[in-house]
Tab-separated table of C-alpha atoms and ligand atoms in Angstrom:
chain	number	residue	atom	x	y	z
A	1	UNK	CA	16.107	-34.874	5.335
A	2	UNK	CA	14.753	-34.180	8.622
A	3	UNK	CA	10.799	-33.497	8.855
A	4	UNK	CA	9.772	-30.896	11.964
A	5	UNK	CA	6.729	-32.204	12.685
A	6	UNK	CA	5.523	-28.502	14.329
A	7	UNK	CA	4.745	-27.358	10.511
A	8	UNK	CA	3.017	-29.764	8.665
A	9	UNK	CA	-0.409	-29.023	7.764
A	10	UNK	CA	-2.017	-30.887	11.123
A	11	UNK	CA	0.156	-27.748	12.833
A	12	UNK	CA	0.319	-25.033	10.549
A	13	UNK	CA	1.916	-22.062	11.202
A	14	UNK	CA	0.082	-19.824	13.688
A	15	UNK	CA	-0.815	-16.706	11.991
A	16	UNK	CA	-2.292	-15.042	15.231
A	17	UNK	CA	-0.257	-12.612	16.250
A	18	UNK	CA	-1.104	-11.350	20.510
A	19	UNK	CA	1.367	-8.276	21.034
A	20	UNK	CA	3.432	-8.551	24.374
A	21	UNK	CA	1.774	-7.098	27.535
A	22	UNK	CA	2.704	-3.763	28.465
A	23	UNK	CA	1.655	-2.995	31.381
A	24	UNK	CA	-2.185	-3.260	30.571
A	25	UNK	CA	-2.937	-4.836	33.791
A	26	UNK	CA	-2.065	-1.334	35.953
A	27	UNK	CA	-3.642	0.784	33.382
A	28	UNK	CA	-6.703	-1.281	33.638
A	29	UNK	CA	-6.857	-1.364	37.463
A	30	UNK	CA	-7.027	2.385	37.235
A	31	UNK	CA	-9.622	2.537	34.411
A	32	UNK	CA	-11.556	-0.064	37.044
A	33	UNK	CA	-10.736	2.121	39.617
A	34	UNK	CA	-12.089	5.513	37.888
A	35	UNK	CA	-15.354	3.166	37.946
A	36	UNK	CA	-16.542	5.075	34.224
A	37	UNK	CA	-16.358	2.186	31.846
A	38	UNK	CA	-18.787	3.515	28.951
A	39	UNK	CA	-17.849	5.058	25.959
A	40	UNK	CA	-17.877	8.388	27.530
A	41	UNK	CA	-14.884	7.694	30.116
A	42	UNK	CA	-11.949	10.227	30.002
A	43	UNK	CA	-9.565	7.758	28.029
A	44	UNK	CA	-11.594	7.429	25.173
A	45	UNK	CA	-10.394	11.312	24.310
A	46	UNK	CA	-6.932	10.114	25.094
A	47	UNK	CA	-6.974	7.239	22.975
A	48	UNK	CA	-8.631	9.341	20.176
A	49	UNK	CA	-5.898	12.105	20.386
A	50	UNK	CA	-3.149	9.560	20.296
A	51	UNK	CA	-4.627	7.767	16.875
A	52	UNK	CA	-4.726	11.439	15.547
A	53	UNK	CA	-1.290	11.751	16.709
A	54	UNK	CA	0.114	8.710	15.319
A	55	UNK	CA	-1.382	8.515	12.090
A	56	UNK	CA	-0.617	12.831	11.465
A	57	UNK	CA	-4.663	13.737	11.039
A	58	UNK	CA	-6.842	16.600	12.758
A	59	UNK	CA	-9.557	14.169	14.241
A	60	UNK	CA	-10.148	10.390	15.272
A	61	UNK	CA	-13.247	9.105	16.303
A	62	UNK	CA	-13.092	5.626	18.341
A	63	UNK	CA	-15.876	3.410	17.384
A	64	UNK	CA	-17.085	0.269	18.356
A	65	UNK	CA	-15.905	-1.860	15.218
A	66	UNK	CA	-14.713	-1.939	11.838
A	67	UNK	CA	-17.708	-2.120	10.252
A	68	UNK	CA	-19.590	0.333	12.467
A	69	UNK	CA	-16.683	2.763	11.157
A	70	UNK	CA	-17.534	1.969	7.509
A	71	UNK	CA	-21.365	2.382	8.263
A	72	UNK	CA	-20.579	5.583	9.762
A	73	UNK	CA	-18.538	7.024	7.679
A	74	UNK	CA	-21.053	5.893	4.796
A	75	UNK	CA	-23.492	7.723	6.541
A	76	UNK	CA	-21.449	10.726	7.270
A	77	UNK	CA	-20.968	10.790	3.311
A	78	UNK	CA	-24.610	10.800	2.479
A	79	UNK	CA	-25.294	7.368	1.507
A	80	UNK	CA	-28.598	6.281	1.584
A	81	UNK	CA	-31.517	4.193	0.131
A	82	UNK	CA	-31.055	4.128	-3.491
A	83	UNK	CA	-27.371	5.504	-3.611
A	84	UNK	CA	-25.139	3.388	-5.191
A	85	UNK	CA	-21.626	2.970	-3.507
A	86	UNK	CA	-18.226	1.682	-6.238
A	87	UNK	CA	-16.768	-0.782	-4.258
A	88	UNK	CA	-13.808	-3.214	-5.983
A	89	UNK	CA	-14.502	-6.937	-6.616
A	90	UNK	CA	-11.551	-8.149	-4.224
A	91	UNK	CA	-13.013	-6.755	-1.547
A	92	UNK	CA	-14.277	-9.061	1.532
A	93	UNK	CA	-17.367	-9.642	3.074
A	94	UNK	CA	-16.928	-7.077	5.724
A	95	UNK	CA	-15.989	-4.252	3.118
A	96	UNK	CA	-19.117	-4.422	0.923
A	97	UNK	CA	-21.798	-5.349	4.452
A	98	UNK	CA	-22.582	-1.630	5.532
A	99	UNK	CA	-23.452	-0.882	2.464
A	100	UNK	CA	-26.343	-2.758	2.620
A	101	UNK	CA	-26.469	-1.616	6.037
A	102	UNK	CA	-27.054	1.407	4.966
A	103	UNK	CA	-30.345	-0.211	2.353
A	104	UNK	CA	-27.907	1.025	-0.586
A	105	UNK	CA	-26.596	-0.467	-3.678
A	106	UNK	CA	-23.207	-2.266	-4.354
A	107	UNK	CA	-21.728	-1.450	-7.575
A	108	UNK	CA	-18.873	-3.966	-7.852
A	109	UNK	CA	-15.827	-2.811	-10.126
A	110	UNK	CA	-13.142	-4.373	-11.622
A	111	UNK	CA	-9.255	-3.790	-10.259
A	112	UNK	CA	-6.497	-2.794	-12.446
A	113	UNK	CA	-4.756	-6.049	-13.666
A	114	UNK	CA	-2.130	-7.065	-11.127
A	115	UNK	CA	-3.569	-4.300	-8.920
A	116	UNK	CA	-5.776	-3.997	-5.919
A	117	UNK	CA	-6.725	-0.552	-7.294
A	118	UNK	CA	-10.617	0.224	-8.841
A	119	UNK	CA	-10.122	0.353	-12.410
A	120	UNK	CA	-10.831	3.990	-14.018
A	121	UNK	CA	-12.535	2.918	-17.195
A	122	UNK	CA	-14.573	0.186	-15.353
A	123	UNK	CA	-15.426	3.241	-12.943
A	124	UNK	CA	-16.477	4.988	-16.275
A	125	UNK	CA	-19.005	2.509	-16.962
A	126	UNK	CA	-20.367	2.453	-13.811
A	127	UNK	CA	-20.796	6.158	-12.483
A	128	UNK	CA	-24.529	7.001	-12.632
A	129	UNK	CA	-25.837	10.158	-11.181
A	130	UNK	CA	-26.927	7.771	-7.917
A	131	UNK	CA	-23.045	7.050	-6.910
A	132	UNK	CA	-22.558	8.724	-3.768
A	133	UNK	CA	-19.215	7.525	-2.580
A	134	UNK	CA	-16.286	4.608	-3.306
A	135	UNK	CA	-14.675	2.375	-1.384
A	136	UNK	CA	-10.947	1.609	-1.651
A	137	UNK	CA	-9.302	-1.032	-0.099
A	138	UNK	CA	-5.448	-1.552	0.756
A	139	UNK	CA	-6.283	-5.428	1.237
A	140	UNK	CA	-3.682	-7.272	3.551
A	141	UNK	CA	-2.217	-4.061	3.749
A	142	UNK	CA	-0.764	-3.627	0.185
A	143	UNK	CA	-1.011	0.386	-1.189
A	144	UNK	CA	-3.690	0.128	-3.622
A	145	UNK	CA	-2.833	2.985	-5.846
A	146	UNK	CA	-4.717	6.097	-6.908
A	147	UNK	CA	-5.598	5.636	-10.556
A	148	UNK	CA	-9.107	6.409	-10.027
A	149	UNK	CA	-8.864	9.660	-7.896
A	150	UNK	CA	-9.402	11.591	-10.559
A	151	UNK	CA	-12.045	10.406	-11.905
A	152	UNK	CA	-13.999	10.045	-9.101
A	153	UNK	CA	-13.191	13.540	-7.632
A	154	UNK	CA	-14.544	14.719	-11.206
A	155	UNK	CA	-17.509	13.211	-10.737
A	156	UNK	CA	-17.799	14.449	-7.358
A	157	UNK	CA	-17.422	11.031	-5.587
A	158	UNK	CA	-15.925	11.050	-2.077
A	159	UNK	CA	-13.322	8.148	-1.483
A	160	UNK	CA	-13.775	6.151	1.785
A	161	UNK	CA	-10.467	4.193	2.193
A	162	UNK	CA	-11.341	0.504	4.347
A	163	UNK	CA	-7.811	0.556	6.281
A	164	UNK	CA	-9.006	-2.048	8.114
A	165	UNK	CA	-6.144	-4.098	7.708
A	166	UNK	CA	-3.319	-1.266	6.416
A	167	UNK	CA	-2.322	0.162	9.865
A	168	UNK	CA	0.862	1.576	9.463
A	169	UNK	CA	0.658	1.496	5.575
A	170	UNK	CA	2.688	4.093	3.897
A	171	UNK	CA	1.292	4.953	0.172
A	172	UNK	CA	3.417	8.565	-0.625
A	173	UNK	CA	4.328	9.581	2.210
A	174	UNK	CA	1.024	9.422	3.595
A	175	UNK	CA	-0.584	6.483	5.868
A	176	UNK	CA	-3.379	4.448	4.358
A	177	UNK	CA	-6.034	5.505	5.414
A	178	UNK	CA	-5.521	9.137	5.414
A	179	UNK	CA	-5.027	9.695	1.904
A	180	UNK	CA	-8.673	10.793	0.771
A	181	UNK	CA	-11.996	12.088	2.466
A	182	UNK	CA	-12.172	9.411	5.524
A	183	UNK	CA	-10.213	6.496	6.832
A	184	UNK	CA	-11.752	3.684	8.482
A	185	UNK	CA	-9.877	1.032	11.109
A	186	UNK	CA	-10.562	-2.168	12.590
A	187	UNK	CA	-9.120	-3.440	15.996
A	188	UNK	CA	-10.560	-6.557	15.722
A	189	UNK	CA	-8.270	-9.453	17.407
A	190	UNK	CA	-6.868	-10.090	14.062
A	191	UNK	CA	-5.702	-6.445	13.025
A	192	UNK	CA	-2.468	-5.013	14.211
A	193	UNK	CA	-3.692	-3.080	16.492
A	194	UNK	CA	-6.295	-5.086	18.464
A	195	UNK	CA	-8.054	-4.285	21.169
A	196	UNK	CA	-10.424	-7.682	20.860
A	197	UNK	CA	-13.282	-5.748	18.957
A	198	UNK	CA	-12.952	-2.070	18.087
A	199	UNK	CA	-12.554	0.268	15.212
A	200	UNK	CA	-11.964	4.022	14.803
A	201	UNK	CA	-12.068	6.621	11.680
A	202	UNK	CA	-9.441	9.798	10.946
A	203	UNK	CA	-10.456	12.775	8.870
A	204	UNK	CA	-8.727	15.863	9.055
A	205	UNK	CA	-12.390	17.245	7.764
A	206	UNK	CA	-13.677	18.880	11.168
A	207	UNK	CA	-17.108	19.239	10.198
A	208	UNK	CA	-17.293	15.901	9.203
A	209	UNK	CA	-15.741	14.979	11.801
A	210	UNK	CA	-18.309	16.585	14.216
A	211	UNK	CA	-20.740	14.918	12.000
A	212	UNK	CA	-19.526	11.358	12.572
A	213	UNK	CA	-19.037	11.913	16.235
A	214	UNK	CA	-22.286	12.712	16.714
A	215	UNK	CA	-23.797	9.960	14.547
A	216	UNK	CA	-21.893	7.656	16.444
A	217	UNK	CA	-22.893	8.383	19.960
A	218	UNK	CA	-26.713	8.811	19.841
A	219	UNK	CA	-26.278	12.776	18.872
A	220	UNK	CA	-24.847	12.540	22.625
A	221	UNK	CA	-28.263	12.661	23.052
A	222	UNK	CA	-29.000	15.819	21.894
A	223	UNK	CA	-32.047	14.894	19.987
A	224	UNK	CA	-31.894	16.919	17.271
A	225	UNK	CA	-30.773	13.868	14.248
A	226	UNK	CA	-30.716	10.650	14.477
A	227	UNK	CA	-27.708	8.386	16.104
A	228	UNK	CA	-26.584	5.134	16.648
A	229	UNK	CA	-24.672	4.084	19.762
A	230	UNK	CA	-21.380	2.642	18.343
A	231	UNK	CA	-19.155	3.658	21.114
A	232	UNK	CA	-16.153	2.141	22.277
A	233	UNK	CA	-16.054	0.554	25.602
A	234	UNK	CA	-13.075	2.517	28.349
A	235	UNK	CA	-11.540	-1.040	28.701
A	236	UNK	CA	-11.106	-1.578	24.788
A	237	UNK	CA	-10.073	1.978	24.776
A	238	UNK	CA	-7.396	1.717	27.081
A	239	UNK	CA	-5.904	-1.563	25.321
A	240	UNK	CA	-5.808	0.281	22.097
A	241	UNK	CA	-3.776	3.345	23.934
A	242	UNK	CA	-1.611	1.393	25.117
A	243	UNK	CA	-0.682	-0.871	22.243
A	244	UNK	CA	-0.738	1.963	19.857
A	245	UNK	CA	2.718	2.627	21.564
A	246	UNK	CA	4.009	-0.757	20.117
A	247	UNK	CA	2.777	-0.329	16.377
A	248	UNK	CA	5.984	1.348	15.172
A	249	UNK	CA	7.910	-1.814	16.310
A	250	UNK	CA	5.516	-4.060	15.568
A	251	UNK	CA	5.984	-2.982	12.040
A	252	UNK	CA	9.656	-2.879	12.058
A	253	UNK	CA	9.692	-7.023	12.900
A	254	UNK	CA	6.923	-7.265	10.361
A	255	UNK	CA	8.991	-5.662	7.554
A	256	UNK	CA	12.159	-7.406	8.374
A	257	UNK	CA	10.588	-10.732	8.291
A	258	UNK	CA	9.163	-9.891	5.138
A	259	UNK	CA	12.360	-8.995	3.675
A	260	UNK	CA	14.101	-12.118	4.696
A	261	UNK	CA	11.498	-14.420	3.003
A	262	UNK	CA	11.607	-12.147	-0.310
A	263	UNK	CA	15.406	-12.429	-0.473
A	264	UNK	CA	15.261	-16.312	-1.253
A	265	UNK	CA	13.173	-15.708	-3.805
A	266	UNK	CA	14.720	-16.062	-7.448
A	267	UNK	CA	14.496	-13.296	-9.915
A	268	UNK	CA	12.762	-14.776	-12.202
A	269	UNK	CA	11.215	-17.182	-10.795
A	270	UNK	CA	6.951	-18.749	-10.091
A	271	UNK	CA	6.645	-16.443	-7.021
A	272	UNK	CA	7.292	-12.816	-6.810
A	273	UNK	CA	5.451	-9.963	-4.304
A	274	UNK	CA	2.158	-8.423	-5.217
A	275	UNK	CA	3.243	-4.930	-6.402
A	276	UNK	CA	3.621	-1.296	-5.343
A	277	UNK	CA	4.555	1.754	-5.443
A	278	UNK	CA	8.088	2.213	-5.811
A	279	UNK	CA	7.568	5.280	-2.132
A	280	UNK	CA	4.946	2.894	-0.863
A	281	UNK	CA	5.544	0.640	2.052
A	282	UNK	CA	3.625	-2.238	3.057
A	283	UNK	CA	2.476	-3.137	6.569
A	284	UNK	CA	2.798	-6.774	5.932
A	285	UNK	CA	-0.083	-7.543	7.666
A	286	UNK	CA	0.642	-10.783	5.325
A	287	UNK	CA	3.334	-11.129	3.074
A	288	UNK	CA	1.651	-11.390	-0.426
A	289	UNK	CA	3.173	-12.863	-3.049
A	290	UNK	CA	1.485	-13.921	-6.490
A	291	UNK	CA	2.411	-16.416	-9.337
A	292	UNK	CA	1.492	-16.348	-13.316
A	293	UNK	CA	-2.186	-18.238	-13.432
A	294	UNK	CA	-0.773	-21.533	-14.468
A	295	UNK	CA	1.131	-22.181	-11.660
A	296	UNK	CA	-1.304	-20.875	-9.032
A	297	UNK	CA	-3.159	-24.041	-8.563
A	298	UNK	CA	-0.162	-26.299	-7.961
A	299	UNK	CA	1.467	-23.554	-5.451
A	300	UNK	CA	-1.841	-22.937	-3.523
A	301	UNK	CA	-2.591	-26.782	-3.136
A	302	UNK	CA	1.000	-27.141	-2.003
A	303	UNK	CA	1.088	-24.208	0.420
A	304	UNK	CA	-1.850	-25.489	2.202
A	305	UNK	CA	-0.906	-29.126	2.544
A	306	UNK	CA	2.262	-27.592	3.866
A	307	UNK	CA	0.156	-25.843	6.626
A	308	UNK	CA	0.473	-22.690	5.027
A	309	UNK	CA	-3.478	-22.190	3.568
A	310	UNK	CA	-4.463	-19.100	1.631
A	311	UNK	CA	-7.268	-17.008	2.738
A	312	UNK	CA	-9.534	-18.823	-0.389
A	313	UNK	CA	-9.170	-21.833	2.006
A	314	UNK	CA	-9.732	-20.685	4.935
A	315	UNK	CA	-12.250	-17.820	4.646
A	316	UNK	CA	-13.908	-18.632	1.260
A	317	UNK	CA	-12.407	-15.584	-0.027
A	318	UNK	CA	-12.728	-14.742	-3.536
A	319	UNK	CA	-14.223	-11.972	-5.742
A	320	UNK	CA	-17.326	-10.262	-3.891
A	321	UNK	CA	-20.232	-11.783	-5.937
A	322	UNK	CA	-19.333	-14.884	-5.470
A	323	UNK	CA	-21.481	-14.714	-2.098
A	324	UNK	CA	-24.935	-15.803	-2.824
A	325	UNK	CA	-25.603	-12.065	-0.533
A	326	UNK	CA	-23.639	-10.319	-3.240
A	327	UNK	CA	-24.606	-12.581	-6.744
A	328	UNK	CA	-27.821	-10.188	-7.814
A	329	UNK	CA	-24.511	-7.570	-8.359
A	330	UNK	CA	-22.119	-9.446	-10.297
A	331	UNK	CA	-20.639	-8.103	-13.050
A	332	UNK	CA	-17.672	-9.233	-15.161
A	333	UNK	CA	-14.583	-8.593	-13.072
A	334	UNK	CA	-11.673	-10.625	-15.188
A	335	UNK	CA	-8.816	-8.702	-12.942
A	336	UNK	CA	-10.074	-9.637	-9.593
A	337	UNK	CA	-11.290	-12.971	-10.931
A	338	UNK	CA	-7.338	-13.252	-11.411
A	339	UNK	CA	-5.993	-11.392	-8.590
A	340	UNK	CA	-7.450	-13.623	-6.041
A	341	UNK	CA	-7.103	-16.741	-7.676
A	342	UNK	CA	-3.030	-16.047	-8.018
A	343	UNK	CA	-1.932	-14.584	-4.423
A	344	UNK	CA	-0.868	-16.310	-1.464
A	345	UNK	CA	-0.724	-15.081	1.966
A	346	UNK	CA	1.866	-15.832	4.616
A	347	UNK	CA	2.264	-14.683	8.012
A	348	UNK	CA	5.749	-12.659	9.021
A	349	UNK	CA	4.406	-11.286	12.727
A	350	UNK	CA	7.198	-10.414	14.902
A	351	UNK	CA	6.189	-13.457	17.394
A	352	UNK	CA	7.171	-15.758	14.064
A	353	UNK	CA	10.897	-17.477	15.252
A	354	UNK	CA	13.707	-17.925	13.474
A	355	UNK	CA	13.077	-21.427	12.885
A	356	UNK	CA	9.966	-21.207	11.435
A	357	UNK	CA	11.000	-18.385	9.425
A	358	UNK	CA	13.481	-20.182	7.481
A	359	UNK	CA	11.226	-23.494	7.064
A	360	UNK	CA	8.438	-20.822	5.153
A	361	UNK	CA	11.379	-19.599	3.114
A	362	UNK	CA	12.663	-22.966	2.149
A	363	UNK	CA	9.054	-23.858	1.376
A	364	UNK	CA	8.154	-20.601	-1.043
A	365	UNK	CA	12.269	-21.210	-2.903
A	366	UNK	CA	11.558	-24.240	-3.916
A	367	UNK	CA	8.153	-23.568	-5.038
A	368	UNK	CA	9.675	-20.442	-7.052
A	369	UNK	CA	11.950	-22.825	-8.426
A	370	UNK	CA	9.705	-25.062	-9.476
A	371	UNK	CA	9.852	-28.072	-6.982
A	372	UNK	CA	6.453	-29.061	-5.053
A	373	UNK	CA	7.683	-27.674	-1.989
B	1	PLP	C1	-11.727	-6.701	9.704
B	1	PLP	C2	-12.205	-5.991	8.515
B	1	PLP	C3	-13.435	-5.299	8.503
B	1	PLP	C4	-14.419	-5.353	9.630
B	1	PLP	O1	-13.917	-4.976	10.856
B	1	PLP	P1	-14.662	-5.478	12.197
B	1	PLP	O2	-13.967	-4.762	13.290
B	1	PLP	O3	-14.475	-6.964	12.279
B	1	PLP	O4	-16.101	-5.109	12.076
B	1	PLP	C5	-13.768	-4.579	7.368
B	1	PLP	N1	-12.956	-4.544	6.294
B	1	PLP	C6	-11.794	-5.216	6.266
B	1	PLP	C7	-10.917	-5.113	5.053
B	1	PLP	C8	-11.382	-5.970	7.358
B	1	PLP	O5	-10.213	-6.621	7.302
């Protein structure tokens, strides 16, 4: 047996993902060259009406990150002091922050089992006449499906979908992110479409909207309500246009690599994908496969002395209360206790080669079949 020495764990795999330069450098000389470099430069309405274009809504507003988008779009919503926003248990940090942002309660709900989806009778227990709005989260990019739409549109409840990692996610027919009141993006480094920091919501609600616009960019100093100043920068902007022309193949590569590590996988074996929707499509933003809880220590301790660690490793993730920030809100979450103790994540970006494509599916067929790696 030979041993490549690029993948064991002192050289994982490189999950970053940089797409390839096209032609950034001229655009930028002429965005230099125009001299406007606020938030308020002509290519800021470009780069808005191409995100509107791309992802088939009325309206994007660029913004200055992902979590000024959720803050926003909170905001734009009606949450404040003593509201209570639904938000599930598997979401991050990031997801659950402007909420407190906006001095407003976290009510932390349980997924359905096997499902990144808020559970509807955990939502039943939890609506009071204070919830003003829900968060859903396609997390790594995986459809969460819609089993509590109805419920919360019964009770009135606006759904504010964090896309921040599903760009390019297709959940029937429609792309995350665009399925329910508001949509909100990251373009952080680490996102598909990154512009270094960044973010940007879609609605096709026009008076919202207008609302969200104007919230974002000091009223444009109108004075009449209050703003905060979470524009995007014309240099960030003009990134974002120009790798928003790349996302389409940038997901091709993605979904083809994912492909080829799910075809080694046995039928009925430890490891299988997380699930979906049988018109939904994935952005692979990671690969995410999960294993029956009695296997999932064993695969995650091999995975990351293979180089390959899960996010639990490397960004403490786990169910929201376990933060001491979000503790005072925990409630019994059993599903999402589960669900994040029983995926692993793996990186298929289009920069991944051939080679080390076929050492990560060696690694995850002979965990599936039972072998430590
Ligand atoms: C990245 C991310 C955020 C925050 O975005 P920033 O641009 O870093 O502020 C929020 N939610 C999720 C799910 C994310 O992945």
């Amino acid at each position: 047996m030979t041993t490549d020495l690029r993948y064991d764990a002192a050289h994982p795999v490189d999950d970053r993902y940089t797409p390839p330069p096209d032609r950034e450098l001229d655009a930028f000389a002429a965005v230099l060259g125009d001299g406007r470099l606020s938030g308020g430069a002509p290519i800021l309405a470009e780069y808005e009406q191409a995100l509107a274009t791309w992802f088939r809504v009325t309206r994007a507003i660029a913004v200055s990150s992902g979590s000024a988008a959720l803050h926003a779009a909170l905001v734009a919503v009606g949450v404040g002091p003593d509201d209570e926003v639904l938000v599930p248990a598997t979401a991050p940090i990031a997801t659950a922050m402007p909420i407190l942002t906006c001095h407003a309660t976290p009510v932390i709900v349980d997924t359905v089992p096997g499902s990144l989806a808020l559970d509807p009778q955990d939502i039943a227990r939890k609506l009071t006449s204070r919830t003003r709005a829900a968060l859903t989260l396609p997390m790594w990019g995986y459809p969460a499906d819609d089993t509590a739409a109805a419920i919360l549109a019964a009770a009135g409840v606006p759904i504010i979908e964090d896309a921040c990692q599903a760009h390019g996610t297709r959940v029937r027919g429609r792309y995350a992110g665009t399925q329910h009141r508001i949509g909100c993006f990251s373009t952080h480094d680490r996102k598909l479409l990154p512009t270094g920091e960044g973010g940007f919501i879609l609605t096709n609600d026009e008076e919202l909207a207008d609302r969200i616009d104007y919230y974002t960019h000091l009223d444009h100093l109108r004075g009449d309500a209050h703003g905060v100043n979470y524009k995007l920068a014309a240099p960030l902007a003009m990134i974002g246009h120009r790798r928003l022309g790349q996302l389409n193949d940038q997901l091709t590569a993605r979904r083809r690599n994912a492909a080829r590590l799910l075809s080694v996988l046995p039928p009925d074996g430890r490891l299988r994908e997380l699930g979906y929707g049988s018109d939904d499509a994935p952005n692979y933003y990671a690969l995410v496969l999960t294993s029956a809880p009695q296997h999932a220590t064993g695969i995650a301790e091999a995975l990351t002395a293979a180089g390959l660690p899960l996010d639990s490793v490397r960004f403490g993730y786990g169910p929201l209360y376990r933060r001491p920030l979000f503790a005072t809100y925990a409630t019994p979450c059993p599903n999402a206790q589960q669900l994040t103790t029983t995926t692993f994540h793996l990186p298929v970006h289009p920069a991944m080669t051939d080679q080390t494509l076929g050492w990560v599916a060696d690694r995850i067929r002979n965990l599936a079949e039972g072998q430590r790696s």
